CSV table of C-alpha atoms and ligand atoms in Angstrom, one decimal:
chain,number,residue,atom,x,y,z
A,1,UNK,CA,-45.4,144.2,-133.9
A,2,UNK,CA,-48.1,144.0,-136.2
A,3,UNK,CA,-49.7,147.0,-136.6
A,4,UNK,CA,-52.2,146.1,-138.5
A,5,UNK,CA,-54.0,144.1,-135.7
A,6,UNK,CA,-54.5,147.1,-133.8
A,7,UNK,CA,-56.6,148.3,-136.7
A,8,UNK,CA,-60.3,147.4,-136.0
A,9,UNK,CA,-61.7,146.4,-139.5
A,10,UNK,CA,-65.4,147.9,-139.5
A,11,UNK,CA,-66.1,146.9,-143.2
A,12,UNK,CA,-65.2,143.1,-142.3
A,13,UNK,CA,-67.8,143.2,-138.9
A,14,UNK,CA,-70.2,144.8,-141.1
A,15,UNK,CA,-70.2,142.2,-143.6
A,16,UNK,CA,-70.8,139.4,-141.2
A,17,UNK,CA,-73.6,141.4,-139.7
A,18,UNK,CA,-75.3,142.0,-143.3
A,19,UNK,CA,-74.8,138.5,-143.9
A,20,UNK,CA,-76.7,137.3,-140.7
A,21,UNK,CA,-79.2,139.9,-141.3
A,22,UNK,CA,-80.0,138.4,-145.1
A,23,UNK,CA,-80.3,134.9,-143.7
A,24,UNK,CA,-82.7,136.1,-141.2
A,25,UNK,CA,-84.6,138.4,-143.5
A,26,UNK,CA,-85.2,135.4,-145.6
A,27,UNK,CA,-86.7,133.8,-142.3
A,28,UNK,CA,-88.8,136.4,-141.9
A,29,UNK,CA,-90.3,136.6,-145.5
A,30,UNK,CA,-91.1,132.9,-145.4
A,31,UNK,CA,-92.7,133.5,-142.4
A,32,UNK,CA,-94.8,136.6,-143.1
A,33,UNK,CA,-95.2,136.5,-146.7
A,34,UNK,CA,-93.4,139.8,-147.5
A,35,UNK,CA,-89.7,140.9,-146.9
A,36,UNK,CA,-89.0,143.3,-143.8
A,37,UNK,CA,-89.6,146.9,-145.4
A,38,UNK,CA,-87.7,150.2,-144.8
A,39,UNK,CA,-88.7,153.6,-145.6
A,40,UNK,CA,-86.3,156.3,-146.1
A,41,UNK,CA,-87.2,159.9,-146.6
A,42,UNK,CA,-85.0,162.5,-147.9
A,43,UNK,CA,-85.9,166.3,-147.9
A,44,UNK,CA,-84.2,168.5,-149.9
A,45,UNK,CA,-80.6,167.9,-152.1
A,46,UNK,CA,-78.1,168.1,-149.6
A,47,UNK,CA,-75.1,166.3,-151.2
A,48,UNK,CA,-73.9,163.9,-148.3
A,49,UNK,CA,-77.5,162.7,-147.5
A,50,UNK,CA,-77.6,162.1,-150.7
A,51,UNK,CA,-75.1,159.7,-150.8
A,52,UNK,CA,-76.1,158.5,-147.4
A,53,UNK,CA,-79.7,157.5,-148.6
A,54,UNK,CA,-78.4,155.9,-151.9
A,55,UNK,CA,-75.8,153.4,-149.7
A,56,UNK,CA,-78.8,152.7,-147.3
A,57,UNK,CA,-81.1,151.7,-150.2
A,58,UNK,CA,-78.3,149.4,-151.8
A,59,UNK,CA,-77.5,147.8,-148.7
A,60,UNK,CA,-81.3,147.2,-148.1
A,61,UNK,CA,-81.5,145.3,-151.5
A,62,UNK,CA,-78.7,143.5,-150.9
A,63,UNK,CA,-80.1,141.6,-147.7
A,64,UNK,CA,-83.6,141.2,-149.6
A,65,UNK,CA,-85.4,144.0,-147.9
A,66,UNK,CA,-87.9,146.1,-149.4
A,67,UNK,CA,-87.1,149.5,-149.4
A,68,UNK,CA,-88.8,152.8,-150.3
A,69,UNK,CA,-86.8,156.4,-150.7
A,70,UNK,CA,-89.2,159.4,-151.0
A,71,UNK,CA,-87.3,162.2,-152.2
A,72,UNK,CA,-89.1,165.5,-151.4
A,73,UNK,CA,-87.8,169.2,-152.5
A,74,UNK,CA,-86.5,171.2,-149.7
A,75,UNK,CA,-89.9,173.7,-150.4
A,76,UNK,CA,-92.0,171.1,-149.0
A,77,UNK,CA,-94.3,172.2,-146.0
A,78,UNK,CA,-93.7,170.7,-142.9
A,79,UNK,CA,-97.2,169.5,-142.7
A,80,UNK,CA,-96.7,167.4,-146.0
A,81,UNK,CA,-93.7,165.4,-144.5
A,82,UNK,CA,-95.8,165.1,-141.2
A,83,UNK,CA,-98.6,163.1,-143.4
A,84,UNK,CA,-96.1,161.5,-145.4
A,85,UNK,CA,-94.7,160.0,-142.0
A,86,UNK,CA,-98.3,159.1,-140.9
A,87,UNK,CA,-98.9,157.0,-143.6
A,88,UNK,CA,-95.9,155.4,-143.5
A,89,UNK,CA,-96.7,154.6,-139.6
A,90,UNK,CA,-100.1,152.9,-140.9
A,91,UNK,CA,-98.5,150.8,-143.7
A,92,UNK,CA,-98.1,147.2,-142.2
A,93,UNK,CA,-95.6,146.5,-145.1
A,94,UNK,CA,-93.2,149.2,-143.8
A,95,UNK,CA,-91.1,148.0,-140.4
A,96,UNK,CA,-88.8,150.9,-140.4
A,97,UNK,CA,-88.9,154.6,-141.0
A,98,UNK,CA,-86.0,156.8,-141.5
A,99,UNK,CA,-85.8,160.5,-142.4
A,100,UNK,CA,-82.5,161.6,-142.9
A,101,UNK,CA,-81.1,164.3,-141.3
A,102,UNK,CA,-80.2,167.4,-141.2
A,103,UNK,CA,-83.4,168.5,-142.5
A,104,UNK,CA,-83.7,171.9,-144.9
A,105,UNK,CA,-83.8,174.9,-142.8
A,106,UNK,CA,-87.5,175.5,-141.7
A,107,UNK,CA,-88.2,171.9,-140.3
A,108,UNK,CA,-88.8,171.5,-136.8
A,109,UNK,CA,-86.6,168.1,-136.5
A,110,UNK,CA,-88.2,167.5,-132.8
A,111,UNK,CA,-91.6,167.4,-134.4
A,112,UNK,CA,-90.5,165.1,-137.0
A,113,UNK,CA,-88.9,162.5,-134.7
A,114,UNK,CA,-91.9,162.6,-132.3
A,115,UNK,CA,-94.2,161.8,-135.3
A,116,UNK,CA,-92.5,158.5,-136.4
A,117,UNK,CA,-94.2,155.3,-134.8
A,118,UNK,CA,-91.6,154.4,-131.8
A,119,UNK,CA,-91.8,150.7,-133.0
A,120,UNK,CA,-90.7,151.7,-136.6
A,121,UNK,CA,-88.0,154.2,-135.3
A,122,UNK,CA,-85.0,152.2,-136.8
A,123,UNK,CA,-82.9,155.6,-136.0
A,124,UNK,CA,-83.8,155.1,-132.2
A,125,UNK,CA,-84.1,158.7,-131.7
A,126,UNK,CA,-87.6,159.1,-130.5
A,127,UNK,CA,-87.9,160.1,-127.3
A,128,UNK,CA,-89.5,157.0,-125.8
A,129,UNK,CA,-86.8,154.7,-127.2
A,130,UNK,CA,-84.2,157.4,-125.8
A,131,UNK,CA,-86.1,157.3,-122.5
A,132,UNK,CA,-86.0,153.4,-122.8
A,133,UNK,CA,-82.0,153.3,-123.5
A,134,UNK,CA,-81.5,155.8,-120.5
A,135,UNK,CA,-83.5,153.6,-118.3
A,136,UNK,CA,-82.2,150.2,-119.3
A,137,UNK,CA,-85.0,148.9,-121.1
A,138,UNK,CA,-85.5,147.2,-124.4
A,139,UNK,CA,-85.8,149.3,-127.3
A,140,UNK,CA,-84.8,150.3,-130.6
A,141,UNK,CA,-81.6,152.3,-130.0
A,142,UNK,CA,-79.2,154.7,-132.4
A,143,UNK,CA,-77.5,152.6,-134.8
A,144,UNK,CA,-74.0,154.6,-134.6
A,145,UNK,CA,-73.3,153.8,-131.2
A,146,UNK,CA,-75.0,150.2,-131.5
A,147,UNK,CA,-72.2,149.6,-134.3
A,148,UNK,CA,-69.6,151.2,-131.8
A,149,UNK,CA,-70.7,148.7,-129.6
A,150,UNK,CA,-70.2,145.7,-131.4
A,151,UNK,CA,-66.8,146.8,-132.7
A,152,UNK,CA,-65.7,147.2,-128.7
A,153,UNK,CA,-66.6,143.6,-128.4
A,154,UNK,CA,-64.4,142.5,-131.1
A,155,UNK,CA,-61.6,143.7,-129.0
A,156,UNK,CA,-62.6,141.0,-126.4
A,157,UNK,CA,-61.7,143.6,-123.6
A,158,UNK,CA,-64.7,143.6,-120.9
A,159,UNK,CA,-65.5,147.2,-120.2
A,160,UNK,CA,-66.6,146.6,-116.3
A,161,UNK,CA,-64.6,148.8,-114.2
A,162,UNK,CA,-62.8,150.9,-117.1
A,163,UNK,CA,-62.6,154.4,-117.5
A,164,UNK,CA,-64.5,155.6,-120.8
A,165,UNK,CA,-64.2,159.0,-122.4
A,166,UNK,CA,-67.0,160.0,-124.7
A,167,UNK,CA,-66.3,163.3,-126.7
A,168,UNK,CA,-69.5,164.8,-128.0
A,169,UNK,CA,-72.9,165.1,-126.4
A,170,UNK,CA,-75.2,164.6,-129.5
A,171,UNK,CA,-78.6,162.9,-129.4
A,172,UNK,CA,-77.4,160.6,-132.1
A,173,UNK,CA,-74.0,159.5,-131.0
A,174,UNK,CA,-72.4,160.8,-127.6
A,175,UNK,CA,-75.5,160.6,-124.9
A,176,UNK,CA,-76.6,156.9,-126.2
A,177,UNK,CA,-73.0,155.6,-126.5
A,178,UNK,CA,-72.5,157.1,-123.3
A,179,UNK,CA,-75.5,155.1,-121.7
A,180,UNK,CA,-74.5,151.8,-123.6
A,181,UNK,CA,-70.9,152.2,-121.9
A,182,UNK,CA,-72.6,152.7,-118.7
A,183,UNK,CA,-74.8,149.6,-119.2
A,184,UNK,CA,-71.6,147.5,-119.9
A,185,UNK,CA,-70.1,148.8,-116.8
A,186,UNK,CA,-67.6,150.9,-117.5
A,187,UNK,CA,-67.0,154.4,-115.5
A,188,UNK,CA,-68.1,156.9,-118.2
A,189,UNK,CA,-67.2,160.7,-118.8
A,190,UNK,CA,-68.7,162.8,-121.2
A,191,UNK,CA,-66.7,165.5,-122.6
A,192,UNK,CA,-68.0,168.3,-124.9
A,193,UNK,CA,-67.5,171.7,-126.3
A,194,UNK,CA,-67.3,173.6,-123.0
A,195,UNK,CA,-65.3,170.8,-121.2
A,196,UNK,CA,-61.8,172.5,-119.4
A,197,UNK,CA,-58.6,170.6,-120.2
A,198,UNK,CA,-59.8,168.0,-122.7
A,199,UNK,CA,-56.7,166.2,-123.3
A,200,UNK,CA,-56.1,165.7,-119.8
A,201,UNK,CA,-59.6,164.0,-119.4
A,202,UNK,CA,-58.9,161.9,-122.5
A,203,UNK,CA,-55.6,160.9,-121.3
A,204,UNK,CA,-57.5,158.9,-117.9
A,205,UNK,CA,-59.1,157.1,-120.5
A,206,UNK,CA,-59.0,152.9,-121.1
A,207,UNK,CA,-61.7,153.6,-124.1
A,208,UNK,CA,-62.1,157.0,-126.1
A,209,UNK,CA,-65.1,157.5,-128.0
A,210,UNK,CA,-64.7,160.8,-130.3
A,211,UNK,CA,-67.8,161.9,-131.8
A,212,UNK,CA,-66.9,165.7,-132.6
A,213,UNK,CA,-66.8,166.9,-136.1
A,214,UNK,CA,-63.3,168.4,-136.1
A,215,UNK,CA,-60.4,166.8,-138.1
A,216,UNK,CA,-57.7,165.3,-135.9
A,217,UNK,CA,-58.7,167.1,-132.8
A,218,UNK,CA,-57.5,164.2,-130.4
A,219,UNK,CA,-53.8,163.8,-130.6
A,220,UNK,CA,-51.4,160.7,-129.9
A,221,UNK,CA,-49.9,162.4,-127.0
A,222,UNK,CA,-53.6,162.7,-125.6
A,223,UNK,CA,-53.9,159.2,-125.1
A,224,UNK,CA,-53.2,156.6,-122.5
A,225,UNK,CA,-51.0,154.1,-123.7
A,226,UNK,CA,-53.1,150.8,-124.5
A,227,UNK,CA,-56.1,152.7,-125.1
A,228,UNK,CA,-59.0,151.6,-127.1
A,229,UNK,CA,-59.9,154.6,-129.7
A,230,UNK,CA,-63.2,154.8,-131.6
A,231,UNK,CA,-63.0,157.3,-134.0
A,232,UNK,CA,-66.7,158.4,-134.9
A,233,UNK,CA,-65.9,161.6,-136.9
A,234,UNK,CA,-66.2,162.1,-140.4
A,235,UNK,CA,-64.7,165.2,-141.7
A,236,UNK,CA,-64.3,165.8,-145.4
A,237,UNK,CA,-61.2,168.3,-146.3
A,238,UNK,CA,-60.6,168.9,-149.9
A,239,UNK,CA,-62.1,165.6,-151.1
A,240,UNK,CA,-60.1,163.4,-148.4
A,241,UNK,CA,-61.9,162.0,-145.2
A,242,UNK,CA,-60.4,162.4,-142.0
A,243,UNK,CA,-61.5,161.1,-138.4
A,244,UNK,CA,-61.7,163.3,-135.1
A,245,UNK,CA,-58.4,161.6,-134.2
A,246,UNK,CA,-55.0,161.6,-135.6
A,247,UNK,CA,-54.8,158.1,-136.6
A,248,UNK,CA,-51.0,157.9,-137.5
A,249,UNK,CA,-49.9,159.4,-134.0
A,250,UNK,CA,-52.7,157.3,-132.2
A,251,UNK,CA,-51.7,154.1,-133.7
A,252,UNK,CA,-48.2,154.3,-132.0
A,253,UNK,CA,-49.9,154.5,-128.5
A,254,UNK,CA,-53.2,152.7,-128.6
A,255,UNK,CA,-54.0,148.8,-128.3
A,256,UNK,CA,-57.4,149.1,-131.0
A,257,UNK,CA,-58.3,151.9,-133.2
A,258,UNK,CA,-61.0,152.3,-135.5
A,259,UNK,CA,-60.0,154.0,-139.0
A,260,UNK,CA,-61.9,156.4,-140.9
A,261,UNK,CA,-62.9,155.5,-143.4
A,262,UNK,CA,-63.5,151.8,-142.6
A,263,UNK,CA,-64.3,152.0,-138.8
A,264,UNK,CA,-67.9,153.2,-137.4
A,265,UNK,CA,-69.3,154.1,-140.8
A,266,UNK,CA,-70.0,151.0,-142.4
A,267,UNK,CA,-71.3,149.9,-138.8
A,268,UNK,CA,-73.8,152.5,-138.9
A,269,UNK,CA,-75.5,150.8,-142.0
A,270,UNK,CA,-75.2,147.2,-140.8
A,271,UNK,CA,-77.3,148.5,-137.5
A,272,UNK,CA,-80.1,150.0,-139.6
A,273,UNK,CA,-80.2,146.6,-141.2
A,274,UNK,CA,-80.6,144.8,-138.1
A,275,UNK,CA,-82.8,147.6,-136.5
A,276,UNK,CA,-85.3,147.4,-139.2
A,277,UNK,CA,-85.4,143.5,-138.9
A,278,UNK,CA,-85.8,143.5,-135.1
A,279,UNK,CA,-88.8,146.0,-135.6
A,280,UNK,CA,-90.2,144.2,-138.6
A,281,UNK,CA,-90.0,140.8,-136.2
A,282,UNK,CA,-91.5,142.7,-133.2
A,283,UNK,CA,-94.3,144.3,-135.2
A,284,UNK,CA,-95.4,141.3,-136.9
A,285,UNK,CA,-95.2,139.4,-133.7
A,286,UNK,CA,-97.5,142.0,-132.0
A,287,UNK,CA,-100.0,141.5,-135.0
A,288,UNK,CA,-99.6,137.8,-134.9
A,289,UNK,CA,-100.6,138.0,-131.3
A,290,UNK,CA,-103.4,140.2,-131.8
A,291,UNK,CA,-101.7,143.2,-130.2
A,292,UNK,CA,-102.1,145.4,-133.3
B,301,NAD,P1,-72.9,167.1,-133.3
B,301,NAD,O1,-72.1,168.2,-134.2
B,301,NAD,O2,-74.4,166.9,-133.1
B,301,NAD,O3,-72.2,167.1,-131.8
B,301,NAD,C1,-71.0,167.4,-131.7
B,301,NAD,C2,-70.4,167.1,-130.4
B,301,NAD,O4,-68.9,167.8,-130.2
B,301,NAD,C3,-71.2,168.4,-129.4
B,301,NAD,O5,-71.9,167.8,-128.5
B,301,NAD,C4,-70.3,169.2,-129.0
B,301,NAD,O6,-70.4,169.5,-127.5
B,301,NAD,C5,-68.6,168.5,-129.3
B,301,NAD,N1,-67.5,169.3,-129.3
B,301,NAD,C6,-67.6,170.2,-130.5
B,301,NAD,N2,-66.5,170.8,-130.5
B,301,NAD,C7,-65.8,170.6,-129.7
B,301,NAD,C8,-64.5,170.2,-128.9
B,301,NAD,N3,-63.3,171.7,-129.4
B,301,NAD,N4,-64.0,169.8,-127.8
B,301,NAD,C9,-65.0,168.6,-127.4
B,301,NAD,N5,-66.2,168.5,-127.8
B,301,NAD,C10,-66.6,169.7,-128.7
B,301,NAD,O7,-72.3,165.8,-134.1
B,301,NAD,P2,-72.8,164.4,-134.1
B,301,NAD,O8,-73.8,164.2,-135.0
B,301,NAD,O9,-72.5,163.6,-132.7
B,301,NAD,O10,-71.7,163.7,-135.1
B,301,NAD,C11,-70.1,163.7,-134.4
B,301,NAD,C12,-69.0,163.2,-135.6
B,301,NAD,O11,-69.7,162.0,-136.0
B,301,NAD,C13,-69.6,164.0,-137.0
B,301,NAD,O12,-68.2,164.4,-137.8
B,301,NAD,C14,-70.2,163.3,-137.7
B,301,NAD,O13,-70.1,163.5,-139.1
B,301,NAD,C15,-70.1,161.9,-137.2
B,301,NAD,N6,-70.9,160.7,-137.7
B,301,NAD,C16,-70.5,159.6,-138.2
B,301,NAD,C17,-71.3,158.7,-138.1
B,301,NAD,C18,-70.9,157.2,-138.7
B,301,NAD,O14,-71.6,156.6,-139.1
B,301,NAD,N7,-69.6,157.2,-138.8
B,301,NAD,C19,-72.6,158.4,-137.9
B,301,NAD,C20,-73.1,159.7,-136.8
B,301,NAD,C21,-72.2,160.9,-137.0
């Protein structure tokens, strides 16, 4: 059996998305007279956040976006951060605003999310966009779950009637991916830290999405033979990255699985670019139609 074909290549799928975004960004610029713009705000000096922000900046440049990164010290008063968001909300050259989380202690993350114009909320975390997703209405959706859906599509499997188990119930991953899987007609269970007998719950699943943040929590013998496994976890242990799924064990059992790294991670940034492009067209079209 060719085992390599089971491994979903997130890097390759993301590269195709980025190529497509670059072509459409050029179309946008030709039409609007300026490129799509993404502003990223980083507060404090969390090392992982710094790496993420740098890769977002680089990705923007590669597809021809205008990107700005605002680096603020952890001592910045929240009022100053909110004032910056307000300025970016009003800036017609800015189509996407991303505040890198986690914020340092003392910041009210909910207040910060609520301050972002929902039309520029490329992280899809504003309650209006979360509510639209839950109601099945169009809107900006969180990047990681959007990328996961794209990876599942590459398997060619129709989710209609399939049993999906999502492990994790965060607003960033667990809840939105559950809403998307439901919209794709899967029968969805959301498991979390208080779930009783998780292995048995996971064993029912044709599709498992693990978004927990615990190294190799999901073992091979938890999985139904032939299941599709999407591993969202990023667990850094002694300089090495691990997923939430014991990859080698799982590979023996599944029909498809995402590796860590090189699975979901590259898709998250690709979807951020796609969301920014989507926001740029929507904002500019509204302006052209006099709705601004
Ligand atoms: P989170 O900490 O907000 O949520 C974790 C969830 O896991 C919680 O809902 C909790 O109930 C559940 N959980 C914790 N322990 C559990 C257990 N023993 N059994 C079952 N459920 C348990 O995390 P998050 O933001 O959703 O991220 C989850 C993981 O995904 C992290 O490792 C994070 O780094 C990673 N992540 C990766 C990407 C990417 O681009 N690849 C993006 C976002 C998050």
